Amino acid sequence: MKLRLGLPKGSLQEATFQLFRQAGFKITVGSRSYFPAVNDPELDILLMRAQEIPRYVNEGVLDAGISGLDWIRENNADVVEVADMVYSKSTSNPIRLVIAVAEDSDIKDVSDLNGKRVATELVNVTERYLRDHGVEAMVEYSWGATEVKVPHLVDAIADITETGSSLVANKLRIIATVLESSTKLHANRDAWEVPWKREKLESLSVLLQGALRARSRFGLKMNVPEDVLSTVLGILPAMKQPTISKLVECDWVAIEIILDEIQARNLIPALKSAGAQDIILYPLSMVIP
Amino acid sequence: MKLRLGLPKGSLQEATFQLFRQAGFKITVGSRSYFPAVNDPELDILLMRAQEIPRYVNEGVLDAGISGLDWIRENNADVVEVADMVYSKSTSNPIRLVIAVAEDSDIKDVSDLNGKRVATELVNVTERYLRDHGVEAMVEYSWGATEVKVPHLVDAIADITETGSSLVANKLRIIATVLESSTKLHANRDAWEVPWKREKLESLSVLLQGALRARSRFGLKMNVPEDVLSTVLGILPAMKQPTISKLVECDWVAIEIILDEIQARNLIPALKSAGAQDIILYPLSMVIP
Amino acid sequence: MKLRLGLPKGSLQEATFQLFRQAGFKITVGSRSYFPAVNDPELDILLMRAQEIPRYVNEGVLDAGISGLDWIRENNADVVEVADMVYSKSTSNPIRLVIAVAEDSDIKDVSDLNGKRVATELVNVTERYLRDHGVEAMVEYSWGATEVKVPHLVDAIADITETGSSLVANKLRIIATVLESSTKLHANRDAWEVPWKREKLESLSVLLQGALRARSRFGLKMNVPEDVLSTVLGILPAMKQPTISKLVECDWVAIEIILDEIQARNLIPALKSAGAQDIILYPLSMVIP
Amino acid sequence: MKLRLGLPKGSLQEATFQLFRQAGFKITVGSRSYFPAVNDPELDILLMRAQEIPRYVNEGVLDAGISGLDWIRENNADVVEVADMVYSKSTSNPIRLVIAVAEDSDIKDVSDLNGKRVATELVNVTERYLRDHGVEAMVEYSWGATEVKVPHLVDAIADITETGSSLVANKLRIIATVLESSTKLHANRDAWEVPWKREKLESLSVLLQGALRARSRFGLKMNVPEDVLSTVLGILPAMKQPTISKLVECDWVAIEIILDEIQARNLIPALKSAGAQDIILYPLSMVIP
Amino acid sequence: MKLRLGLPKGSLQEATFQLFRQAGFKITVGSRSYFPAVNDPELDILLMRAQEIPRYVNEGVLDAGISGLDWIRENNADVVEVADMVYSKSTSNPIRLVIAVAEDSDIKDVSDLNGKRVATELVNVTERYLRDHGVEAMVEYSWGATEVKVPHLVDAIADITETGSSLVANKLRIIATVLESSTKLHANRDAWEVPWKREKLESLSVLLQGALRARSRFGLKMNVPEDVLSTVLGILPAMKQPTISKLVECDWVAIEIILDEIQARNLIPALKSAGAQDIILYPLSMVIP
Amino acid sequence: MKLRLGLPKGSLQEATFQLFRQAGFKITVGSRSYFPAVNDPELDILLMRAQEIPRYVNEGVLDAGISGLDWIRENNADVVEVADMVYSKSTSNPIRLVIAVAEDSDIKDVSDLNGKRVATELVNVTERYLRDHGVEAMVEYSWGATEVKVPHLVDAIADITETGSSLVANKLRIIATVLESSTKLHANRDAWEVPWKREKLESLSVLLQGALRARSRFGLKMNVPEDVLSTVLGILPAMKQPTISKLVECDWVAIEIILDEIQARNLIPALKSAGAQDIILYPLSMVIP
């Protein structure tokens, strides 16, 4: 009983392995580099290009995989989206597939693309989008360096961007957003109907999302004199009950709470002012609410 | 009072430093790169090739060292094996010194090696093994690339392998296992009889093994309503008493337990189903039972 | 309301980002590599050469920055030293700006430098020091490789050293210490008078120093039978009250304490001998006393 | 008047630049890395993926380009093949697109591929070949690592190979050769009809092929006494008239000849034996017969 | 009798060594990396930062050096410019020190810089230029990344540029050219008056410039029937007499000529048409007219 | 009929390939990296560690190889030294195996080594040398970093050195030279008796040494008016007859000569002064006297 799971090779590989590692799965890539070992006898991991994973999940060659929504759509893959997994972005902007033209181009919106040539790595998604907008354009597959093709080789491109800065640097102007994308744990529809596979995938999803949640949180402990306990509790964020335990040695309580790293910045000075002592923060591996 | 400790330079170096770091020893390699600094005034660390450490431990130039059992045997080093330290393997297979021949060789077992030529980095161990099996063969030292020497340069090799995949890739067939090896903290026999040295080594052993143990474990905390406490306790692995503390604020208890990362996978969904809340897992530095 | 903060680019950059990361600030360097993103809307980070940060803090172009005392002095920057931040040293020796000459030079002390040529990256600091000692020498700016300039190009150098080993390797002899330096979080005097800026800087200082403090400490938990509690408490370092909580299940207590990594080495065997069980150590992110 | 020429970016780029350099064209890639500078005002060079060059040559976006015959076919590019340019191979084997299956597969020849799945980077070429052989198979685009896809993901692959060794290493068996390929200087049909463009391309072709020819040849000079001249001439390869010039100083002649590097090995000892003196060989930049 | 020669360390080092290598000087950098060995007992080479070489040449610590005119001026070095050596540029544009401001800045020309702040690596040159133009500005030394300092840290920069593309990428606009620079072999004035030093420097200059000249030239040889000799000679560039030698074997002559690589492109097809045969081009090491 | 030739893998590999390339042999290392391809059907090349080549030549597994004299001696290899090949040194110092001790050691000469411990990579050579000098010492194999072993691990080392600078840097003092070494083309004694093998080896030797000789020489051509011919000839080095050919066009002769690169430095200005024109120097591939 093994779940066949496709993980992305290349730029996402190390980040993916680290996320799994944090959730307790040790993946090691040995001499047969596309079939890594993992310390879970129920998992059979294949490394492959992110672009191809949804295709093989769709066809049932894989039970599940991790790849972007963009490639799920490009492959016309009819799969179950088990979980959204945001672990490879550098900003809080969404990842988007946008259509861009030269800054000084006459093309102002999508309708101006009629009869034009568009280069993209996501031919199917782009063609469908243009067709839906009543535009007939020549969409051609680009093997890379898509952003420098305008205006010498093509009139427009459809390219993935997070900050838009690479588009700006190449003097391109965005005229439309084709798709917002994100990384998905996704499963084959038949595999999803097999109870132990679904259970395994749901467990994986809980652990991986627990690991992601832990990345922006700290555990916090502090000792608080009983007479200022209510003050301290008033300061703490309302969302969660803190764990309070009475200490043996007198009129102090120990308080534990899980804190978002952003909250920590303002809270810690406030707690100290209120009389808390011995404040420590410790890193977390998983947080499951 | 300084314990002279030999640590392996090269491929194991970074992994060794990380293990020590996890156990609270910061080792920094400065400009005199074979004599790193360490934040423990009782340790004097020398970096050297793993192959040479047992020799110098045996001769008392070092009080203790970390190296493989294979090199302890190759150096005929009569040392005290203080602790087994498995921190550099990528699978759960043992590390073995095996004798291998070409896939299509006529040599079927060790007895067929009479009069043959065998290349190996471990000449003494291999010669002793062959002699013990009544075989007379020419065993020659190999400076590397041992696996490609069959069949052009030698008839067989004795080589270290963990997964065997490199042997397979070179179309070699294993005919015998000479030795199972693992990394050892080992000490000079005289040094071991000096009380403060033995104490220091035992303390080191406790800390390093505590660090290794921690690598596959999580700390887990959760809040549980008292009325489902017994259910939850029934789910937890029997091996260890959980730490249960009553919370101030009513009918809840906080439970803490140390968990193997493999157990965590099945346990966490089960705990959630049973009514546990606010489950967090946190990483550990050392676990000492 | 944004605090403009200058962080050092280059060799210190990664260490600085890791320290901020540990304190809950995620800094990502995107395509505009001198203006990294950070998950704190109140911070505006600029990466620049450590040498220039104090100048721009002094002039108010930056509100605050992180750089060495040596460069604060070299820039004649009249700034507020908010906190000392020792996170980039490899030994416990102070970082010093020293004057060194060839091992076999006739120059014995500073007064012998009259009329000599001195190369240094810190021209202002060196000139001021020599003037204060009544010495007239030609101090020239060195773009690097300062240590090999003696004796062919100059008579002496003023160079930064931590262990002195590079000076020894170049057969140089130290004749004077101009300055002891360390890394400083420092602020512009006007910015410091703005309440929200000072508050933000003090909060930053608490978090970053909490992070530094955590680096040499562990959290420790253990279970102790009540009848040996006083023995165990007697072993623990006196400096801090441990957190003791009574366990539900009988005559045991759970003890938590924060421990220096150096203390841990001797304490752990002692605690085990005294009857403590299930000792675990876990890493800390911040420790705020 | 500029000829727009597409050169391959990536693994072939450096070899291409060296070939041009040898023929007297200095190409430098500056900050706009897809538009290198060249010391020929009649050339406008664009760097792009080899896969895309024939497409843009076909469409007239480029006047000419350098790419493989495989990609010319894959793009269905109807272009003029100006010259064959063999400068990137490591053996004398042809570069072939082959269909390969697992060593132990039941598939013996192309006809067995009916209903099977085939992965390839050259979908059009492969589909056309299979159709011509009356085979209906699912041909899917592979983003890379094609060789490891058999048998887990597909039944067969169509992949480029020169030595076949990578196929052997992946335990694959070749069942058919789809195409023999080589690197081509190729031109757009309309551009070819423009006289100055054709002339420029023919000149380029002469120079580049002259440079390639020079790579396996030496210039040889020697002094020979007149009385052994006929013996020496008898030894020289018949194909080319040597340049013989009478020396001022007596009964000696100087002989110059262009020699293949392979011939040189046997010829040089023979010439020496026959009485030639002062033999020197010098490298060539271009050889134009 | 040794001439002390300073060569630039860093980005120019490899190009400098190659130029010397081409002229017959083998420079090897051993373990004392600032004092390379050279196969000329009359040379004593010191590697140092290009910025510092003119200073030490000026002061007589070095007899001569290779550095840019910009750094000669910055150091106010009163030296003899022995030869211009253009070996490190990627285009035919001059290298210029320019003053640049933000694209959208109000600063239109140099006179607008009054009271502004200018960052540069060439403080002296820039200050002198501004003073000469009657401008008072604060010129500050920049340790690097000068181009990103506008507009956040300074109002303008004075920076070295060859193509201007980096300025454009940083959205800067050039308002003035302070200096055109190039690489110079330059000598100390006193050293130049010592006959053997001047002779050595002139010889060096001849060889290095001969090597530079050879880089854009080919040697060409061809065989020509006597009856078309005048036609062929008519095609050859007028600048140089070709070397014509009558061949022994009949009515052919051998012609040799040195050709600029740019001329070669058009000449070779023309020569072939005119009846020349066996055209070969060979690389040159030095060309001395 | 293939000659099996062992070439050194590792640090010498690239230099060896370049030397062969210069002599007309193209060696390419493909996927089976120890068995490179070569464009000579009579050669079968094996790459292996330099240390092992003489052993396999001695035993006849290889017909010939390239390795150092030190390793020939260490392997007690009774081989034919076909040619000395100096292509991997950075200075003109000989490569020596020396015995060195700590600068401040009491050991003054070899006789003081009685009863001491000596580390070396060349155990056999060192033991033989010590035995020949009547010294009994413990000689142990060192896997590397030999120079830092004194004085902590051993009393002396026997190590290879060219400049001695690494010994100085490690504060070692040379007390004896065991061996002067150089790189040798060497052959198996039986192979040497086979005529075609000897012929092939002698041919290889001629070509490779011709290539080495060419590295420090230039071809020189110039045009000289007849009336200064004798002056010019008087300047040329006596060792070789120049090739003089009368030019068609009047009273000029063309002179060709092969020149050592060191001679070129002084000769070129002298030739110009004497009236020579159009002096060109060109690189050589092989020079066979």
mmCIF file of C-alpha atoms in Angstrom, chain E residues 53-289:
data_model
loop_
_atom_site.group_PDB
_atom_site.id
_atom_site.type_symbol
_atom_site.label_atom_id
_atom_site.label_comp_id
_atom_site.label_asym_id
_atom_site.label_seq_id
_atom_site.Cartn_x
_atom_site.Cartn_y
_atom_site.Cartn_z
ATOM 1 C CA ILE E 53 48.934 51.482 -8.596
ATOM 2 C CA PRO E 54 49.298 55.101 -9.815
ATOM 3 C CA ARG E 55 49.889 56.288 -6.252
ATOM 4 C CA TYR E 56 52.782 53.918 -5.751
ATOM 5 C CA VAL E 57 54.166 54.647 -9.223
ATOM 6 C CA ASN E 58 53.978 58.351 -8.442
ATOM 7 C CA GLU E 59 55.835 57.886 -5.178
ATOM 8 C CA GLY E 60 58.491 55.693 -6.746
ATOM 9 C CA VAL E 61 57.604 52.596 -4.749
ATOM 10 C CA LEU E 62 56.907 51.094 -8.158
ATOM 11 C CA ASP E 63 58.855 51.913 -11.322
ATOM 12 C CA ALA E 64 55.814 51.433 -13.502
ATOM 13 C CA GLY E 65 52.303 50.023 -13.509
ATOM 14 C CA ILE E 66 49.164 49.337 -15.468
ATOM 15 C CA SER E 67 45.984 51.121 -14.418
ATOM 16 C CA GLY E 68 43.289 53.389 -15.763
ATOM 17 C CA LEU E 69 43.713 57.061 -16.518
ATOM 18 C CA ASP E 70 40.833 57.683 -14.091
ATOM 19 C CA TRP E 71 42.883 56.345 -11.181
ATOM 20 C CA ILE E 72 46.013 58.167 -12.335
ATOM 21 C CA ARG E 73 44.032 61.381 -12.124
ATOM 22 C CA GLU E 74 42.316 60.441 -8.849
ATOM 23 C CA ASN E 75 45.702 59.881 -7.221
ATOM 24 C CA ASN E 76 47.034 63.143 -8.673
ATOM 25 C CA ALA E 77 49.851 61.032 -10.005
ATOM 26 C CA ASP E 78 52.410 62.903 -12.067
ATOM 27 C CA VAL E 79 53.607 59.977 -14.161
ATOM 28 C CA VAL E 80 54.841 59.236 -17.684
ATOM 29 C CA GLU E 81 52.163 57.681 -19.866
ATOM 30 C CA VAL E 82 54.196 55.102 -21.762
ATOM 31 C CA ALA E 83 51.453 53.438 -23.751
ATOM 32 C CA ASP E 84 47.723 53.178 -24.168
ATOM 33 C CA MET E 85 46.618 49.576 -23.775
ATOM 34 C CA VAL E 86 43.067 48.764 -24.761
ATOM 35 C CA TYR E 87 42.576 45.159 -23.748
ATOM 36 C CA SER E 88 39.661 45.066 -21.380
ATOM 37 C CA LYS E 89 36.755 46.692 -23.135
ATOM 38 C CA SER E 90 33.737 44.932 -24.575
ATOM 39 C CA THR E 91 32.649 47.583 -27.054
ATOM 40 C CA SER E 92 34.251 50.347 -29.067
ATOM 41 C CA ASN E 93 32.701 53.017 -26.860
ATOM 42 C CA PRO E 94 35.151 55.002 -24.729
ATOM 43 C CA ILE E 95 35.184 54.396 -20.994
ATOM 44 C CA ARG E 96 33.887 57.551 -19.366
ATOM 45 C CA LEU E 97 33.424 58.969 -15.906
ATOM 46 C CA VAL E 98 30.023 60.587 -16.108
ATOM 47 C CA ILE E 99 27.791 62.490 -13.734
ATOM 48 C CA ALA E 100 24.283 61.087 -13.659
ATOM 49 C CA VAL E 101 21.060 61.978 -11.901
ATOM 50 C CA ALA E 102 17.640 60.406 -11.648
ATOM 51 C CA GLU E 103 15.762 60.360 -14.961
ATOM 52 C CA ASP E 104 13.065 62.604 -13.513
ATOM 53 C CA SER E 105 15.398 64.864 -11.541
ATOM 54 C CA ASP E 106 15.217 68.666 -11.845
ATOM 55 C CA ILE E 107 18.977 68.720 -12.245
ATOM 56 C CA LYS E 108 19.604 69.413 -15.910
ATOM 57 C CA ASP E 109 23.286 70.275 -16.089
ATOM 58 C CA VAL E 110 26.360 70.587 -13.932
ATOM 59 C CA SER E 111 25.503 74.032 -12.671
ATOM 60 C CA ASP E 112 22.385 72.623 -11.008
ATOM 61 C CA LEU E 113 24.590 70.553 -8.714
ATOM 62 C CA ASN E 114 25.324 73.492 -6.414
ATOM 63 C CA GLY E 115 24.692 72.425 -2.848
ATOM 64 C CA LYS E 116 23.852 68.888 -3.862
ATOM 65 C CA ARG E 117 25.380 65.610 -2.681
ATOM 66 C CA VAL E 118 27.355 63.507 -5.169
ATOM 67 C CA ALA E 119 28.589 59.960 -4.495
ATOM 68 C CA THR E 120 31.559 58.572 -6.388
ATOM 69 C CA GLU E 121 34.575 56.306 -6.156
ATOM 70 C CA LEU E 122 36.654 59.109 -7.693
ATOM 71 C CA VAL E 123 36.292 61.910 -5.200
ATOM 72 C CA ASN E 124 39.302 63.994 -6.257
ATOM 73 C CA VAL E 125 38.584 63.900 -9.963
ATOM 74 C CA THR E 126 34.966 64.766 -9.378
ATOM 75 C CA GLU E 127 35.669 67.591 -6.952
ATOM 76 C CA ARG E 128 38.205 69.117 -9.318
ATOM 77 C CA TYR E 129 35.762 68.942 -12.222
ATOM 78 C CA LEU E 130 32.995 70.578 -10.233
ATOM 79 C CA ARG E 131 35.319 73.258 -8.923
ATOM 80 C CA ASP E 132 36.482 73.974 -12.480
ATOM 81 C CA HIS E 133 32.844 74.468 -13.395
ATOM 82 C CA GLY E 134 32.240 76.766 -10.462
ATOM 83 C CA VAL E 135 30.050 74.308 -8.645
ATOM 84 C CA GLU E 136 30.102 73.713 -4.905
ATOM 85 C CA ALA E 137 28.759 70.319 -4.021
ATOM 86 C CA MET E 138 29.333 67.715 -1.334
ATOM 87 C CA VAL E 139 31.269 64.890 -2.956
ATOM 88 C CA GLU E 140 31.361 61.731 -0.869
ATOM 89 C CA TYR E 141 33.297 58.506 -1.313
ATOM 90 C CA SER E 142 31.172 55.539 -2.305
ATOM 91 C CA TRP E 143 32.285 52.024 -1.423
ATOM 92 C CA GLY E 144 30.214 50.531 -4.228
ATOM 93 C CA ALA E 145 26.693 50.111 -5.573
ATOM 94 C CA THR E 146 26.946 53.763 -6.437
ATOM 95 C CA GLU E 147 24.239 53.570 -9.090
ATOM 96 C CA VAL E 148 21.452 52.657 -6.700
ATOM 97 C CA LYS E 149 22.125 55.589 -4.375
ATOM 98 C CA VAL E 150 20.160 58.043 -6.475
ATOM 99 C CA PRO E 151 17.772 59.437 -5.355
ATOM 100 C CA HIS E 152 17.476 57.933 -1.851
ATOM 101 C CA LEU E 153 20.949 58.702 -0.564
ATOM 102 C CA VAL E 154 22.434 61.295 -2.894
ATOM 103 C CA ASP E 155 21.334 63.671 -5.638
ATOM 104 C CA ALA E 156 23.868 62.591 -8.239
ATOM 105 C CA ILE E 157 26.675 60.166 -8.829
ATOM 106 C CA ALA E 158 29.909 60.255 -10.785
ATOM 107 C CA ASP E 159 30.426 56.770 -12.110
ATOM 108 C CA ILE E 160 32.417 54.885 -14.746
ATOM 109 C CA THR E 161 30.449 53.601 -17.714
ATOM 110 C CA GLU E 162 31.205 52.047 -21.078
ATOM 111 C CA THR E 163 27.797 51.345 -22.595
ATOM 112 C CA GLY E 164 25.599 53.341 -20.240
ATOM 113 C CA SER E 165 23.277 50.381 -19.958
ATOM 114 C CA SER E 166 23.676 49.999 -16.215
ATOM 115 C CA LEU E 167 22.770 53.674 -15.794
ATOM 116 C CA VAL E 168 19.691 53.215 -17.933
ATOM 117 C CA ALA E 169 18.696 50.135 -15.936
ATOM 118 C CA ASN E 170 18.866 52.222 -12.773
ATOM 119 C CA LYS E 171 16.811 54.980 -14.393
ATOM 120 C CA LEU E 172 19.639 57.487 -14.382
ATOM 121 C CA ARG E 173 20.307 60.274 -16.858
ATOM 122 C CA ILE E 174 23.831 61.449 -17.797
ATOM 123 C CA ILE E 175 24.328 65.189 -17.469
ATOM 124 C CA ALA E 176 28.078 65.488 -17.970
ATOM 125 C CA THR E 177 31.236 63.631 -18.889
ATOM 126 C CA VAL E 178 34.024 64.287 -16.419
ATOM 127 C CA LEU E 179 36.745 62.218 -18.054
ATOM 128 C CA GLU E 180 37.431 59.766 -20.840
ATOM 129 C CA SER E 181 39.622 57.041 -19.515
ATOM 130 C CA SER E 182 41.660 54.109 -20.801
ATOM 131 C CA THR E 183 44.193 51.671 -19.467
ATOM 132 C CA LYS E 184 47.741 53.031 -19.385
ATOM 133 C CA LEU E 185 51.187 51.570 -18.960
ATOM 134 C CA HIS E 186 52.663 54.405 -16.949
ATOM 135 C CA ALA E 187 56.030 55.035 -15.327
ATOM 136 C CA ASN E 188 57.543 56.962 -12.477
ATOM 137 C CA ARG E 189 59.289 60.123 -13.708
ATOM 138 C CA ASP E 190 62.609 59.286 -12.069
ATOM 139 C CA ALA E 191 62.579 55.698 -13.236
ATOM 140 C CA TRP E 192 61.954 56.942 -16.756
ATOM 141 C CA GLU E 193 65.196 58.881 -16.626
ATOM 142 C CA VAL E 194 67.193 55.728 -15.872
ATOM 143 C CA PRO E 195 68.265 54.459 -19.306
ATOM 144 C CA TRP E 196 67.940 50.714 -18.714
ATOM 145 C CA LYS E 197 64.545 51.199 -17.108
ATOM 146 C CA ARG E 198 63.272 53.310 -19.948
ATOM 147 C CA GLU E 199 64.653 50.820 -22.454
ATOM 148 C CA LYS E 200 62.976 47.957 -20.621
ATOM 149 C CA LEU E 201 59.687 49.850 -20.517
ATOM 150 C CA GLU E 202 59.887 50.719 -24.199
ATOM 151 C CA SER E 203 60.603 47.100 -25.022
ATOM 152 C CA LEU E 204 57.647 46.016 -22.861
ATOM 153 C CA SER E 205 55.506 48.576 -24.600
ATOM 154 C CA VAL E 206 56.510 47.327 -28.067
ATOM 155 C CA LEU E 207 55.784 43.730 -27.130
ATOM 156 C CA LEU E 208 52.467 44.363 -25.364
ATOM 157 C CA GLN E 209 51.190 46.644 -28.093
ATOM 158 C CA GLY E 210 52.386 44.146 -30.660
ATOM 159 C CA ALA E 211 50.332 41.542 -28.845
ATOM 160 C CA LEU E 212 47.260 43.785 -28.774
ATOM 161 C CA ARG E 213 47.637 44.573 -32.477
ATOM 162 C CA ALA E 214 47.855 40.859 -33.254
ATOM 163 C CA ARG E 215 44.488 40.209 -31.655
ATOM 164 C CA SER E 216 42.512 41.674 -34.506
ATOM 165 C CA ARG E 217 44.712 40.387 -37.304
ATOM 166 C CA PHE E 218 45.362 37.184 -39.166
ATOM 167 C CA GLY E 219 48.311 35.983 -41.162
ATOM 168 C CA LEU E 220 47.101 34.927 -44.628
ATOM 169 C CA LYS E 221 48.872 32.713 -47.156
ATOM 170 C CA MET E 222 47.703 31.617 -50.557
ATOM 171 C CA ASN E 223 48.989 30.250 -53.799
ATOM 172 C CA VAL E 224 48.283 32.306 -56.914
ATOM 173 C CA PRO E 225 48.933 31.523 -60.604
ATOM 174 C CA GLU E 226 51.268 34.095 -62.044
ATOM 175 C CA ASP E 227 48.788 35.138 -64.712
ATOM 176 C CA VAL E 228 46.292 36.434 -62.169
ATOM 177 C CA LEU E 229 48.859 37.874 -59.799
ATOM 178 C CA SER E 230 48.175 41.462 -60.708
ATOM 179 C CA THR E 231 44.426 40.958 -60.294
ATOM 180 C CA VAL E 232 44.977 39.498 -56.851
ATOM 181 C CA LEU E 233 47.360 42.257 -55.874
ATOM 182 C CA GLY E 234 44.770 44.768 -56.982
ATOM 183 C CA ILE E 235 42.279 43.314 -54.516
ATOM 184 C CA LEU E 236 44.611 43.384 -51.548
ATOM 185 C CA PRO E 237 44.436 46.380 -49.239
ATOM 186 C CA ALA E 238 46.917 48.999 -50.294
ATOM 187 C CA MET E 239 48.400 49.639 -46.882
ATOM 188 C CA LYS E 240 51.033 46.946 -46.868
ATOM 189 C CA GLN E 241 53.360 45.312 -49.367
ATOM 190 C CA PRO E 242 52.568 41.594 -49.543
ATOM 191 C CA THR E 243 55.433 39.126 -49.362
ATOM 192 C CA ILE E 244 55.550 37.332 -52.684
ATOM 193 C CA SER E 245 57.821 34.378 -53.270
ATOM 194 C CA LYS E 246 58.147 32.422 -56.460
ATOM 195 C CA LEU E 247 57.448 28.757 -56.087
ATOM 196 C CA VAL E 248 59.817 26.175 -57.462
ATOM 197 C CA GLU E 249 57.248 24.184 -59.234
ATOM 198 C CA CYS E 250 56.173 26.360 -62.159
ATOM 199 C CA ASP E 251 54.051 29.396 -62.724
ATOM 200 C CA TRP E 252 52.730 29.928 -59.241
ATOM 201 C CA VAL E 253 53.664 32.370 -56.536
ATOM 202 C CA ALA E 254 53.008 32.204 -52.828
ATOM 203 C CA ILE E 255 51.635 35.395 -51.297
ATOM 204 C CA GLU E 256 51.678 36.249 -47.620
ATOM 205 C CA ILE E 257 50.009 39.203 -46.046
ATOM 206 C CA ILE E 258 48.860 40.384 -42.636
ATOM 207 C CA LEU E 259 45.192 41.208 -42.597
ATOM 208 C CA ASP E 260 42.796 42.899 -40.265
ATOM 209 C CA GLU E 261 40.065 40.453 -39.215
ATOM 210 C CA ILE E 262 37.410 42.840 -40.482
ATOM 211 C CA GLN E 263 38.995 43.020 -43.955
ATOM 212 C CA ALA E 264 39.213 39.256 -44.103
ATOM 213 C CA ARG E 265 35.452 38.912 -44.324
ATOM 214 C CA ASN E 266 35.113 40.519 -47.727
ATOM 215 C CA LEU E 267 38.546 39.737 -49.041
ATOM 216 C CA ILE E 268 38.500 35.980 -48.831
ATOM 217 C CA PRO E 269 35.588 35.388 -51.221
ATOM 218 C CA ALA E 270 37.114 37.939 -53.620
ATOM 219 C CA LEU E 271 40.509 36.236 -53.559
ATOM 220 C CA LYS E 272 38.946 32.885 -54.259
ATOM 221 C CA SER E 273 37.026 34.306 -57.202
ATOM 222 C CA ALA E 274 40.196 35.834 -58.599
ATOM 223 C CA GLY E 275 41.884 32.428 -58.700
ATOM 224 C CA ALA E 276 43.761 32.173 -55.402
ATOM 225 C CA GLN E 277 43.992 28.669 -53.938
ATOM 226 C CA ASP E 278 44.910 27.027 -50.688
ATOM 227 C CA ILE E 279 44.066 30.095 -48.672
ATOM 228 C CA ILE E 280 44.952 29.688 -45.044
ATOM 229 C CA LEU E 281 44.707 32.111 -42.156
ATOM 230 C CA TYR E 282 46.706 31.647 -39.013
ATOM 231 C CA PRO E 283 46.663 33.393 -35.645
ATOM 232 C CA LEU E 284 49.343 35.878 -34.668
ATOM 233 C CA SER E 285 51.053 36.538 -31.353
ATOM 234 C CA MET E 286 52.555 39.929 -32.076
ATOM 235 C CA VAL E 287 52.518 42.335 -34.997
ATOM 236 C CA ILE E 288 55.184 45.039 -35.066
ATOM 237 C CA PRO E 289 54.993 47.340 -38.059
#
